[in-house]
């Protein structure tokens, strides 16, 4: 409620609020609102407004002014004594509760102080203030704390060198980083090898075979590598098999000139070969006898992809349907899966036959329950998972050999992304964007890696580590045109790719560990006899 | 200007001023290196381990930094010989905002010579092993301060400040007067560390760090 008193003007009407909170109590008794009344004041006041300004009056007026009470109207109001409107009483210096000498209210931000004032600066470290303290006090304090008054603070004129100014050290640090990194955080650390530098994946093919008549169509699946180490390839309307161990080429099937083969796949035991045709027919061939065993018709459109599961051969059709054929029975069509609006271009059974993954030209990835025949042949069943993340045709689907729930799917030109799925939960675990259309994916049985083959525009083969998704290797321009088809050898070491440039190339990608190789060979041989020997009636 | 003062008879294995300053300077070198490593002022893999004081200490491999420290410490050595330096401060400041985050303060005091009338036999030289043990303890303590010192995330820069007497001989172009880079008193916490002494010098260590609230 204390206003600073207005400077009294010459007007007699102006009222100066001169009552202040610090007014002495003896004014309180007076009717202070009436500035005219100044009764009951001590004798020190200069009572009467005299016209002449005596020095005494002056002094007392000054005193009055200093406590903020100006009697108006009198001559003193015209005296220019009010130079200070409100002078607070000298503030009591607060005693800080800390055990440090009392400070004044000076700024404690030392760094902004004039650096020439070192003495004060240094003493301020001890919160001494030589300006306000007496020299004797300062000296006593200095003696007590041992801080001499006369000192200089020196620093070397150059600033310290920045970190890693030594390029060699910086480089060494970069090279050594993988040693300190956590698993999966640095490139190549996800793979089993200790140093990715040691691995050299040859960018040139180990072997190149001629494949005249290979059709350059993204939606076909024209090569397969059987568990008996035989590569089957469809050139035009003929099927050739190449025995990897002997290098011998055998013509299995020769069809009419004007037709072509759309897909082929070896059965799990390598004894039988399924061939899909553009007219919807699926043929079954016996490889040992090199004879056609049966033709399964019924599809209304091209059968672009096949996948075996024991005695069940699944075919994906251009109309989007997937049929399961039980090759042992006369009525071969045992089930139909309708989940795609577009051509089915990717189809893969999981090794244990529990799930079937299918990808279509409608950009949809479906994962189906593998039980066949429960629901009945004509009842369409719905997919366990339907994933629409891809923005282009999903031709590349591959199941992970060491972690059965993992499925990798790759999209076409406008998508070019690999998604890794957990098929138990349906979750998308990882995604990897690649620079080109993905035509196939193969997982490595030996390392935690997978590779992708690409078409537009890089025509490359890329090897990635899992789960870090880091690029392990890239074989650029693996073919002169899009790498469309790929198959991996039963021992997991060689990759065979085919493209429209009429070449069949073999690449050494993954080295099988020596010990395991023997076991793998044994087991594959044993495995082939264990897994469903087909008996065809 | 500083004669080699011998406090005891030459025949004794006593420490001389020169020897003591050498010891102190060496201590500063290793203490500075340890602090720079522990507080992450320089990347950790710039440092390699050497055996010193009966334990392994980390010393920088960065040549530029090593040269810089050597130049500074050479001058500090000179000042120690003349007795003009009273305090050595290693201040760690934030690179961007230049606010001082930590100040490692090493007080240098001259040990009072024993009473003049004492005979050489009465005053025993401090064995080097004892001095080394004390230095070892300080270095270990510096390392242990990481448990309470606030974590420094931002890039930092260090500055070495020498508090000297007025009358000191300063090589003109090399050392400049500067401000003490003190931490605001309301935000500073101080911890006194162990000290060590030779027969000539007594070094006390203290760390003041910036602590908000």
XYZ file of C-alpha atoms in Angstrom:
750
model
C 0.000 0.000 0.000
C 2.959 2.234 -0.159
C 2.928 4.427 -3.123
C 5.930 6.502 -3.765
C 4.793 9.913 -2.859
C 4.110 12.105 -5.775
C 6.254 15.051 -6.113
C 4.159 17.743 -4.695
C 3.171 20.227 -7.260
C 2.511 23.806 -6.734
C -1.179 23.167 -6.708
C -2.626 23.354 -3.404
C -5.094 20.728 -4.419
C -2.652 18.012 -5.025
C -2.638 15.488 -2.400
C 0.457 13.611 -1.822
C 0.017 10.232 -0.345
C 2.789 10.356 2.011
C 1.783 7.714 4.379
C 4.257 4.966 4.015
C 4.607 1.710 5.818
C 7.808 2.811 7.286
C 6.424 5.840 8.753
C 7.096 5.923 12.372
C 4.397 4.794 14.570
C 3.957 8.140 15.953
C 2.375 9.261 12.778
C -0.147 6.580 12.947
C -1.913 8.238 15.686
C -2.350 11.240 13.588
C -5.043 11.388 11.089
C -2.576 10.736 8.362
C -5.039 10.888 5.589
C -5.290 14.488 6.227
C -1.932 15.801 5.331
C -2.721 18.989 6.977
C -2.780 17.468 10.350
C 0.537 16.847 11.812
C -0.426 16.764 15.376
C 1.289 14.778 18.095
C 4.583 14.861 16.531
C 7.700 15.144 18.493
C 9.245 18.349 19.045
C 11.778 17.830 16.434
C 9.491 18.939 13.802
C 9.655 22.300 12.452
C 6.137 23.096 13.180
C 5.134 26.200 11.538
C 5.304 26.692 7.889
C 7.451 29.687 7.776
C 8.035 31.562 4.711
C 11.671 31.731 5.139
C 13.578 28.557 4.941
C 15.883 28.281 7.826
C 18.607 25.737 7.742
C 17.087 23.965 10.625
C 13.828 23.708 8.867
C 15.695 22.555 5.892
C 17.337 19.814 7.821
C 14.200 18.690 9.485
C 12.340 18.858 6.264
C 14.970 16.734 4.808
C 14.397 14.350 7.574
C 10.750 14.439 6.952
C 11.304 13.908 3.331
C 13.567 11.074 4.132
C 10.821 9.304 5.948
C 8.470 10.137 3.244
C 6.167 12.593 4.795
C 5.828 15.894 3.160
C 3.500 18.431 4.483
C 1.909 19.967 1.621
C 0.948 23.413 1.094
C 3.781 24.725 3.045
C 6.817 26.286 1.679
C 8.672 23.105 2.206
C 6.639 21.531 -0.475
C 8.106 23.939 -2.824
C 11.555 23.343 -1.645
C 13.492 21.163 -3.804
C 14.327 18.806 -1.073
C 12.606 15.868 -2.441
C 15.375 14.414 -4.330
C 14.665 10.977 -3.205
C 11.144 9.906 -3.194
C 11.497 6.948 -1.046
C 14.603 6.021 0.665
C 14.459 2.681 2.226
C 16.171 2.171 5.494
C 19.566 0.625 5.120
C 18.829 -3.017 4.613
C 19.969 -5.356 7.256
C 22.537 -7.615 5.801
C 21.167 -11.071 5.954
C 23.283 -13.476 7.749
C 23.459 -16.517 5.554
C 23.030 -19.686 7.476
C 25.980 -21.238 5.764
C 29.216 -21.425 7.562
C 30.800 -18.919 5.302
C 31.648 -15.314 5.892
C 28.783 -12.987 5.291
C 28.457 -11.885 1.771
C 27.036 -8.866 0.321
C 24.520 -8.983 -2.395
C 27.093 -8.694 -5.077
C 26.901 -10.783 -8.132
C 28.537 -14.102 -7.657
C 28.940 -14.956 -11.286
C 32.627 -14.784 -11.341
C 33.162 -15.634 -14.914
C 31.719 -12.391 -16.111
C 33.861 -10.314 -13.931
C 36.636 -8.216 -15.310
C 39.501 -10.618 -15.528
C 41.954 -7.972 -14.547
C 40.426 -7.971 -11.133
C 42.111 -11.156 -10.205
C 42.605 -10.421 -6.640
C 38.953 -10.022 -6.057
C 38.320 -12.990 -8.241
C 40.524 -15.285 -6.345
C 39.334 -14.100 -3.023
C 35.817 -14.547 -4.147
C 36.561 -18.199 -4.393
C 36.585 -18.019 -0.673
C 33.739 -15.573 -0.815
C 35.856 -12.777 0.443
C 34.988 -9.440 -0.867
C 37.856 -7.071 -0.649
C 35.805 -4.168 -1.861
C 33.363 -4.192 0.907
C 35.565 -5.721 3.539
C 38.190 -3.797 5.238
C 41.741 -4.491 4.252
C 42.513 -5.751 7.658
C 39.645 -8.157 7.550
C 40.718 -9.361 4.160
C 44.247 -9.819 5.273
C 43.166 -11.751 8.317
C 40.966 -13.967 6.247
C 43.690 -14.446 3.730
C 46.045 -15.467 6.425
C 43.495 -17.772 7.926
C 42.700 -19.560 4.716
C 46.132 -19.393 3.297
C 45.148 -17.692 0.095
C 47.671 -15.051 -0.693
C 46.415 -11.823 -1.991
C 48.935 -11.324 -4.669
C 48.635 -14.000 -7.218
C 48.248 -14.351 -10.869
C 46.324 -16.943 -12.713
C 48.072 -18.092 -15.791
C 47.094 -20.377 -18.529
C 48.976 -21.619 -21.488
C 48.319 -19.451 -24.466
C 47.302 -22.244 -26.749
C 44.111 -24.137 -26.216
C 44.446 -27.846 -25.762
C 44.349 -29.944 -28.885
C 40.989 -31.325 -29.875
C 40.315 -34.962 -29.461
C 41.313 -37.345 -32.178
C 43.455 -34.829 -33.916
C 45.647 -37.685 -34.919
C 44.100 -39.210 -38.037
C 45.901 -42.444 -37.472
C 44.385 -42.788 -34.037
C 40.984 -41.962 -35.376
C 41.355 -44.590 -37.996
C 42.579 -47.104 -35.468
C 39.599 -46.317 -33.347
C 37.255 -46.962 -36.225
C 38.841 -50.264 -37.002
C 38.732 -51.396 -33.448
C 35.150 -50.469 -32.830
C 33.725 -53.902 -33.639
C 35.666 -55.279 -30.714
C 33.864 -53.070 -28.285
C 30.481 -53.164 -29.866
C 27.599 -55.152 -28.605
C 26.350 -57.996 -30.661
C 24.424 -56.843 -33.643
C 25.328 -53.208 -33.408
C 28.167 -53.118 -35.890
C 28.295 -54.421 -39.396
C 29.030 -58.055 -39.631
C 28.776 -58.669 -35.967
C 25.564 -60.569 -36.455
C 27.290 -63.163 -38.511
C 29.117 -66.018 -36.942
C 32.460 -64.943 -38.319
C 34.742 -62.799 -36.248
C 35.944 -60.579 -39.036
C 34.041 -59.823 -42.145
C 37.302 -58.907 -43.727
C 38.346 -62.522 -43.718
C 35.424 -63.515 -45.796
C 35.767 -63.070 -49.453
C 32.730 -63.874 -51.418
C 33.831 -64.163 -54.955
C 32.052 -61.781 -57.222
C 32.580 -63.998 -60.179
C 30.654 -67.153 -60.755
C 32.308 -70.402 -60.048
C 30.727 -71.993 -63.059
C 28.653 -70.740 -65.909
C 26.450 -72.972 -67.936
C 24.653 -72.131 -71.074
C 20.900 -71.949 -70.818
C 19.542 -71.189 -74.244
C 15.870 -70.569 -74.408
C 15.513 -69.374 -70.839
C 12.429 -67.253 -70.616
C 12.737 -63.812 -69.131
C 9.509 -63.755 -67.146
C 9.417 -62.612 -63.557
C 6.377 -64.676 -62.691
C 7.854 -68.048 -63.570
C 9.969 -70.347 -61.467
C 12.234 -72.289 -63.718
C 14.986 -73.817 -61.647
C 15.131 -76.190 -58.762
C 17.915 -78.026 -56.988
C 17.012 -81.380 -55.613
C 18.274 -82.945 -52.469
C 20.104 -85.489 -54.599
C 22.251 -82.661 -55.906
C 20.604 -82.412 -59.245
C 19.687 -79.104 -60.814
C 16.557 -79.025 -62.870
C 16.037 -76.213 -65.340
C 13.276 -75.490 -67.786
C 14.401 -74.033 -71.061
C 11.504 -73.145 -73.226
C 9.360 -76.216 -73.222
C 12.092 -78.665 -72.315
C 13.380 -79.739 -68.965
C 17.017 -80.542 -68.451
C 18.663 -81.886 -65.382
C 22.258 -81.345 -64.583
C 23.925 -83.649 -62.145
C 26.161 -81.485 -60.022
C 28.479 -84.270 -59.093
C 29.115 -85.583 -62.547
C 28.325 -82.545 -64.633
C 26.119 -84.647 -66.843
C 23.167 -83.038 -68.578
C 20.093 -85.009 -69.334
C 17.017 -83.974 -71.210
C 14.037 -85.121 -69.285
C 11.097 -83.725 -71.043
C 10.668 -82.168 -74.397
C 7.471 -80.394 -75.130
C 5.980 -78.792 -78.190
C 7.740 -75.763 -79.629
C 4.962 -73.265 -79.207
C 4.466 -73.941 -75.543
C 6.669 -73.294 -72.600
C 7.062 -74.475 -69.052
C 5.967 -72.155 -66.312
C 7.318 -73.798 -63.187
C 9.133 -76.798 -61.863
C 10.028 -78.206 -58.512
C 11.737 -81.331 -57.210
C 10.072 -83.340 -54.521
C 11.652 -83.484 -51.110
C 13.342 -86.774 -51.748
C 14.515 -85.729 -55.164
C 12.873 -88.614 -56.935
C 10.046 -86.790 -58.580
C 9.711 -83.633 -60.508
C 6.605 -81.519 -60.845
C 6.199 -79.329 -63.919
C 3.600 -76.615 -64.285
C 2.276 -75.412 -67.605
C 0.562 -72.280 -68.817
C -2.593 -74.161 -69.552
C -2.958 -75.095 -65.928
C -1.711 -78.661 -66.174
C 0.757 -80.054 -63.679
C 2.839 -83.014 -64.738
C 4.569 -85.475 -62.506
C 7.752 -87.091 -63.673
C 9.869 -89.861 -62.304
C 13.487 -88.912 -62.574
C 15.074 -92.303 -62.381
C 12.906 -93.661 -65.108
C 12.774 -90.312 -66.822
C 9.143 -90.880 -67.462
C 6.038 -88.897 -66.965
C 3.882 -90.484 -64.334
C 0.733 -88.408 -64.529
C -0.786 -85.153 -65.610
C -2.941 -83.330 -63.144
C -5.282 -80.896 -64.780
C -7.929 -78.638 -63.503
C -6.372 -75.262 -63.126
C -7.853 -72.648 -65.332
C -4.752 -70.611 -65.795
C -1.004 -70.763 -65.792
C 0.626 -72.594 -62.932
C 3.492 -70.279 -62.193
C 4.846 -71.830 -59.013
C 5.046 -75.223 -57.364
C 6.068 -76.435 -53.966
C 6.292 -79.935 -52.562
C 5.458 -81.162 -49.121
C 5.954 -84.845 -48.947
C 3.258 -86.324 -51.127
C 1.453 -83.070 -51.549
C 2.329 -80.850 -54.445
C 0.961 -77.352 -54.162
C 0.488 -75.271 -57.226
C -0.069 -71.565 -57.464
C -2.188 -70.344 -60.280
C -2.487 -67.192 -62.276
C -6.059 -66.815 -61.108
C -4.885 -66.528 -57.540
C -5.843 -69.957 -56.338
C -3.534 -72.447 -54.721
C -4.320 -76.099 -55.049
C -2.957 -78.955 -53.046
C -2.522 -82.084 -55.086
C -2.127 -85.403 -53.389
C -0.119 -87.132 -56.026
C -0.921 -90.582 -54.773
C -4.614 -90.553 -55.394
C -6.598 -90.306 -58.521
C -8.580 -87.310 -57.360
C -5.495 -85.338 -56.870
C -6.987 -82.034 -55.935
C -7.394 -82.314 -52.192
C -7.584 -78.699 -51.215
C -7.905 -75.247 -52.569
C -6.670 -72.077 -50.979
C -8.159 -68.857 -52.148
C -6.284 -65.927 -50.803
C -4.995 -63.995 -53.693
C -6.539 -61.658 -56.162
C -3.545 -61.747 -58.416
C -1.270 -64.326 -59.828
C 0.433 -66.472 -57.223
C 4.134 -66.120 -57.908
C 5.751 -67.234 -54.654
C 4.964 -70.478 -52.890
C 6.984 -72.300 -50.269
C 6.203 -74.994 -47.783
C 7.960 -74.893 -44.492
C 10.325 -77.809 -44.045
C 8.179 -79.420 -41.379
C 5.040 -78.997 -43.449
C 3.211 -77.001 -40.812
C 2.837 -73.831 -42.783
C 2.720 -72.760 -46.374
C 3.699 -69.270 -47.453
C 2.359 -67.777 -50.629
C 2.951 -64.464 -52.289
C 1.002 -62.962 -55.087
C 0.902 -60.289 -57.691
C -1.692 -58.568 -55.533
C 1.155 -57.665 -53.159
C -0.250 -59.973 -50.525
C 1.713 -62.474 -48.480
C -0.383 -65.272 -47.058
C 0.666 -67.829 -44.519
C -1.520 -70.894 -44.524
C -2.024 -73.699 -42.131
C -0.349 -76.743 -43.543
C -2.955 -79.297 -42.705
C -4.332 -80.632 -45.851
C -7.645 -82.131 -46.431
C -9.253 -81.477 -43.086
C -11.673 -78.949 -44.293
C -12.633 -80.636 -47.464
C -11.587 -80.045 -51.019
C -14.072 -77.486 -52.029
C -14.222 -75.395 -48.895
C -11.838 -72.525 -49.127
C -9.877 -71.943 -45.997
C -8.560 -68.626 -44.884
C -4.941 -67.877 -44.317
C -3.572 -67.804 -40.818
C -1.799 -64.550 -41.553
C -2.358 -62.141 -44.366
C 0.263 -59.470 -44.753
C -0.185 -56.553 -47.019
C 2.994 -54.690 -46.248
C 4.539 -55.150 -49.615
C 3.778 -52.678 -52.335
C 4.706 -54.933 -55.214
C 4.444 -58.570 -56.239
C 5.749 -60.947 -53.602
C 7.644 -63.567 -55.481
C 10.454 -64.139 -53.003
C 9.458 -66.199 -49.988
C 11.841 -68.302 -47.966
C 11.710 -70.106 -44.647
C 14.619 -69.875 -42.263
C 16.347 -73.239 -41.765
C 17.609 -72.618 -38.252
C 14.598 -70.843 -36.833
C 11.477 -72.452 -38.144
C 9.137 -69.598 -37.342
C 11.026 -67.097 -39.456
C 9.854 -66.279 -42.912
C 11.448 -63.826 -45.275
C 9.468 -62.208 -48.036
C 10.635 -59.828 -50.710
C 8.739 -57.464 -52.934
C 9.048 -56.461 -56.554
C 10.233 -53.323 -58.253
C 8.181 -50.714 -56.485
C 8.703 -52.343 -53.120
C 12.186 -53.836 -53.070
C 11.858 -54.501 -49.370
C 12.570 -57.670 -47.444
C 10.330 -58.283 -44.477
C 11.177 -60.876 -41.884
C 8.180 -62.338 -40.108
C 7.610 -64.442 -37.079
C 4.921 -66.741 -38.295
C 3.946 -67.891 -34.833
C 2.953 -64.435 -33.687
C 2.506 -62.794 -37.038
C 4.846 -60.002 -36.113
C 7.093 -58.291 -38.565
C 10.524 -58.541 -37.051
C 12.793 -56.771 -39.465
C 12.605 -54.898 -42.694
C 15.346 -54.197 -45.122
C 15.062 -51.903 -48.061
C 17.124 -52.938 -51.021
C 17.862 -50.984 -54.145
C 16.183 -53.323 -56.555
C 13.333 -55.667 -57.306
C 13.701 -58.875 -55.294
C 13.224 -62.024 -57.257
C 14.173 -64.616 -54.661
C 15.514 -65.089 -51.151
C 17.671 -67.929 -49.873
C 18.661 -68.471 -46.281
C 22.039 -69.846 -45.369
C 22.021 -73.134 -43.511
C 25.511 -72.434 -42.147
C 25.585 -68.835 -41.136
C 23.030 -66.454 -39.838
C 22.669 -64.842 -43.213
C 20.378 -64.733 -46.142
C 20.779 -63.607 -49.677
C 18.514 -61.863 -52.096
C 18.638 -61.914 -55.851
C 17.587 -58.815 -57.664
C 16.278 -57.663 -60.955
C 15.696 -54.081 -61.933
C 17.927 -52.149 -61.818
C 20.985 -53.717 -60.214
C 20.738 -57.369 -61.332
C 22.670 -58.140 -58.196
C 22.992 -60.800 -55.562
C 23.183 -59.391 -52.085
C 24.129 -61.212 -48.927
C 22.780 -59.861 -45.666
C 23.437 -60.813 -42.115
C 20.619 -61.672 -39.776
C 19.388 -60.173 -37.558
C 21.439 -57.051 -38.007
C 20.344 -56.682 -41.632
C 23.813 -55.483 -42.509
C 25.093 -56.007 -45.974
C 27.721 -58.684 -45.997
C 28.394 -58.755 -49.708
C 27.010 -57.594 -52.961
C 27.685 -59.164 -56.314
C 26.763 -56.435 -58.712
C 25.600 -57.321 -62.188
C 25.525 -60.979 -61.422
C 23.796 -61.402 -64.731
C 23.363 -59.212 -67.736
C 19.666 -59.102 -67.161
C 17.422 -59.561 -64.184
C 18.393 -62.403 -61.909
C 15.061 -64.126 -61.886
C 15.490 -67.615 -60.491
C 17.706 -69.055 -57.855
C 18.209 -72.310 -56.040
C 20.549 -73.353 -53.310
C 22.452 -76.569 -53.224
C 21.554 -79.196 -50.646
C 24.808 -78.605 -48.771
C 24.131 -74.900 -48.720
C 27.387 -73.874 -50.308
C 26.484 -73.105 -53.860
C 23.892 -70.841 -55.238
C 22.616 -71.330 -58.711
C 21.013 -68.413 -60.513
C 19.425 -68.052 -63.890
C 18.397 -65.037 -65.863
C 17.079 -64.021 -69.210
C 20.620 -63.606 -70.459
C 20.569 -67.395 -71.001
C 23.195 -68.134 -68.401
C 23.058 -70.466 -65.488
C 25.617 -69.349 -62.994
C 26.888 -71.055 -59.863
C 28.209 -68.983 -57.007
C 30.147 -69.997 -53.979
C 28.559 -67.990 -51.226
C 28.734 -69.841 -47.989
C 31.406 -72.163 -46.890
C 30.070 -75.116 -45.026
C 31.998 -75.844 -41.858
C 34.153 -78.801 -42.591
C 32.893 -81.108 -39.891
C 29.330 -80.395 -40.570
C 29.759 -81.044 -44.225
C 30.143 -84.743 -43.702
C 27.193 -84.862 -41.417
C 25.174 -82.838 -43.811
C 25.956 -85.111 -46.633
C 25.161 -88.148 -44.596
C 22.017 -86.710 -43.219
C 20.861 -85.441 -46.542
C 21.274 -88.835 -47.982
C 19.598 -90.386 -45.035
C 17.073 -87.650 -44.969
C 16.104 -88.214 -48.484
C 15.225 -91.772 -47.756
C 13.413 -90.886 -44.565
C 11.279 -88.169 -45.953
C 8.231 -89.539 -47.592
C 9.062 -92.087 -50.156
C 6.417 -91.654 -52.645
C 4.462 -94.564 -53.584
C 2.406 -93.808 -56.532
C -0.482 -95.940 -57.287
C 68.035 -18.752 -10.009
C 67.179 -21.622 -7.840
C 70.139 -23.289 -6.338
C 69.725 -26.864 -5.527
C 69.059 -26.657 -1.872
C 70.097 -29.666 0.017
C 68.345 -30.126 3.218
C 70.463 -32.949 4.401
C 74.021 -34.098 4.101
C 74.884 -35.185 0.616
C 75.735 -38.650 1.733
C 72.175 -39.459 2.658
C 69.596 -40.703 0.212
C 67.674 -37.548 0.538
C 65.423 -35.861 -1.846
C 66.534 -32.627 -3.334
C 64.435 -29.768 -4.551
C 65.149 -30.785 -8.068
C 64.224 -34.337 -7.346
C 61.104 -33.275 -5.592
C 59.982 -31.015 -8.387
C 60.611 -33.776 -10.853
C 58.455 -36.059 -8.783
C 55.717 -33.486 -8.477
C 55.762 -32.681 -12.163
C 55.572 -36.319 -13.019
C 52.686 -36.702 -10.669
C 50.887 -33.867 -12.379
C 51.404 -35.496 -15.717
C 49.887 -38.761 -14.631
C 47.151 -37.122 -12.652
C 46.187 -34.989 -15.633
C 46.164 -38.005 -17.902
C 44.076 -39.972 -15.469
C 41.578 -37.164 -15.135
C 41.310 -36.671 -18.878
C 40.671 -40.342 -19.326
C 38.230 -40.771 -16.493
C 36.136 -37.771 -17.382
C 36.038 -38.657 -21.020
C 37.579 -35.445 -22.265
C 39.460 -37.469 -24.809
C 38.282 -40.746 -26.327
C 39.120 -43.670 -24.139
C 41.074 -45.578 -26.730
C 43.528 -42.739 -27.085
C 45.058 -43.925 -23.843
C 47.353 -46.827 -23.226
C 48.506 -48.325 -19.996
C 51.913 -47.903 -18.517
C 53.314 -49.137 -15.286
C 54.004 -46.399 -12.850
C 53.935 -46.021 -9.102
C 53.512 -49.734 -8.806
C 50.249 -49.824 -10.688
C 49.021 -49.338 -14.212
C 48.099 -45.851 -15.177
C 46.645 -44.614 -18.417
C 48.614 -42.217 -20.529
C 47.509 -40.631 -23.730
C 48.857 -41.774 -27.014
C 47.670 -38.717 -28.840
C 50.886 -36.980 -29.781
C 49.420 -33.517 -29.925
C 47.980 -33.837 -26.467
C 51.166 -35.307 -25.092
C 53.227 -32.452 -26.478
C 50.809 -29.919 -25.140
C 50.952 -31.363 -21.671
C 54.713 -31.597 -21.803
C 55.104 -27.970 -22.713
C 52.862 -26.893 -19.897
C 54.467 -29.145 -17.351
C 57.923 -28.057 -18.293
C 57.004 -24.526 -17.345
C 55.319 -25.753 -14.199
C 58.543 -27.503 -13.354
C 60.422 -24.247 -13.703
C 57.993 -22.515 -11.444
C 58.240 -25.262 -8.904
C 61.968 -24.868 -8.796
C 61.608 -21.181 -8.073
C 58.768 -21.754 -5.712
C 56.513 -19.347 -7.520
C 53.602 -21.584 -8.280
C 51.076 -22.133 -5.571
C 48.250 -23.941 -7.238
C 47.668 -25.941 -10.364
C 44.140 -26.306 -11.624
C 42.840 -28.566 -14.337
C 39.471 -27.161 -15.330
C 37.090 -29.148 -17.440
C 34.719 -26.925 -19.343
C 31.922 -27.659 -21.718
C 33.009 -27.261 -25.288
C 29.971 -25.387 -26.489
C 28.886 -23.284 -23.587
C 32.291 -22.818 -21.940
C 30.792 -23.317 -18.523
C 33.216 -24.880 -16.120
C 32.019 -28.286 -15.091
C 34.837 -29.470 -12.930
C 37.937 -28.057 -11.345
C 40.666 -30.310 -10.151
C 42.731 -28.183 -7.808
C 46.173 -29.165 -6.687
C 47.596 -26.993 -3.962
C 51.335 -26.752 -3.869
C 52.822 -25.935 -0.542
C 56.377 -25.911 0.515
C 57.036 -28.130 3.406
C 58.448 -26.116 6.258
C 62.030 -27.061 6.694
C 62.634 -28.667 10.029
C 64.222 -26.640 12.775
C 67.599 -25.425 11.705
C 69.496 -26.937 14.542
C 68.571 -30.451 13.781
C 71.349 -32.757 12.821
C 71.250 -34.629 9.582
C 70.582 -37.853 11.361
C 67.542 -36.696 13.206
C 65.476 -35.856 10.188
C 64.924 -38.931 8.112
C 64.356 -38.772 4.446
C 60.986 -39.817 3.327
C 61.429 -43.053 1.507
C 60.504 -43.015 -2.105
C 58.270 -45.984 -1.650
C 56.193 -44.032 0.810
C 55.863 -41.136 -1.558
C 54.913 -43.507 -4.291
C 52.328 -45.113 -2.088
C 50.790 -41.757 -1.391
C 50.713 -40.870 -5.062
C 49.192 -44.209 -5.820
C 46.471 -43.513 -3.351
C 45.674 -40.171 -4.873
C 45.472 -41.632 -8.356
C 43.251 -44.408 -7.150
C 41.085 -41.880 -5.465
C 40.824 -39.819 -8.622
C 39.630 -42.882 -10.419
C 37.130 -43.587 -7.708
C 35.619 -40.135 -7.957
C 33.724 -41.331 -10.986
C 31.244 -42.819 -8.558
C 29.950 -39.490 -7.414
C 30.954 -37.020 -10.045
C 28.082 -36.068 -12.300
C 28.039 -37.771 -15.648
C 29.351 -35.621 -18.440
C 27.551 -36.210 -21.696
C 28.597 -33.253 -23.716
C 31.954 -32.777 -25.411
C 34.393 -31.090 -23.091
C 37.652 -29.277 -23.237
C 40.209 -28.901 -20.510
C 42.346 -25.987 -19.435
C 45.287 -25.964 -17.116
C 45.603 -22.918 -14.931
C 48.591 -22.045 -12.859
C 48.212 -19.846 -9.822
C 51.463 -18.088 -9.270
C 52.868 -15.276 -7.235
C 52.851 -11.748 -8.584
C 56.520 -11.697 -9.020
C 56.702 -14.714 -11.198
C 58.806 -14.979 -14.243
C 56.469 -15.578 -17.079
C 57.662 -16.387 -20.554
C 55.928 -13.623 -22.348
C 54.289 -15.226 -25.288
C 53.468 -18.475 -23.776
C 51.384 -17.827 -20.746
C 48.596 -15.340 -20.431
C 46.556 -14.088 -17.564
C 43.142 -15.566 -17.561
C 40.062 -15.848 -15.483
C 39.888 -18.661 -12.997
C 37.080 -20.572 -14.683
C 35.461 -20.966 -11.335
C 32.212 -22.749 -10.864
C 29.430 -20.598 -9.450
C 29.627 -20.894 -5.749
C 25.998 -21.830 -5.347
C 26.382 -24.698 -7.754
C 29.723 -26.014 -6.740
C 30.401 -28.986 -4.565
C 33.855 -29.631 -3.331
C 35.493 -32.787 -2.293
C 38.884 -32.844 -0.749
C 41.075 -35.679 -1.890
C 44.157 -37.188 -0.394
C 47.455 -35.432 -0.440
C 50.998 -36.469 -0.747
C 54.208 -34.873 0.258
C 57.821 -35.227 -0.460
C 60.299 -33.713 1.884
C 60.139 -30.481 -0.020
C 56.657 -30.132 -1.400
C 53.263 -30.912 -0.150
C 50.554 -31.414 -2.739
C 46.928 -31.341 -1.769
C 44.202 -32.333 -4.130
C 40.637 -31.237 -4.311
C 37.899 -31.533 -6.877
C 35.129 -29.004 -7.259
C 32.297 -29.978 -9.523
C 29.232 -28.278 -10.793
C 26.133 -29.673 -9.299
C 22.659 -28.421 -9.979
C 20.328 -28.596 -7.066
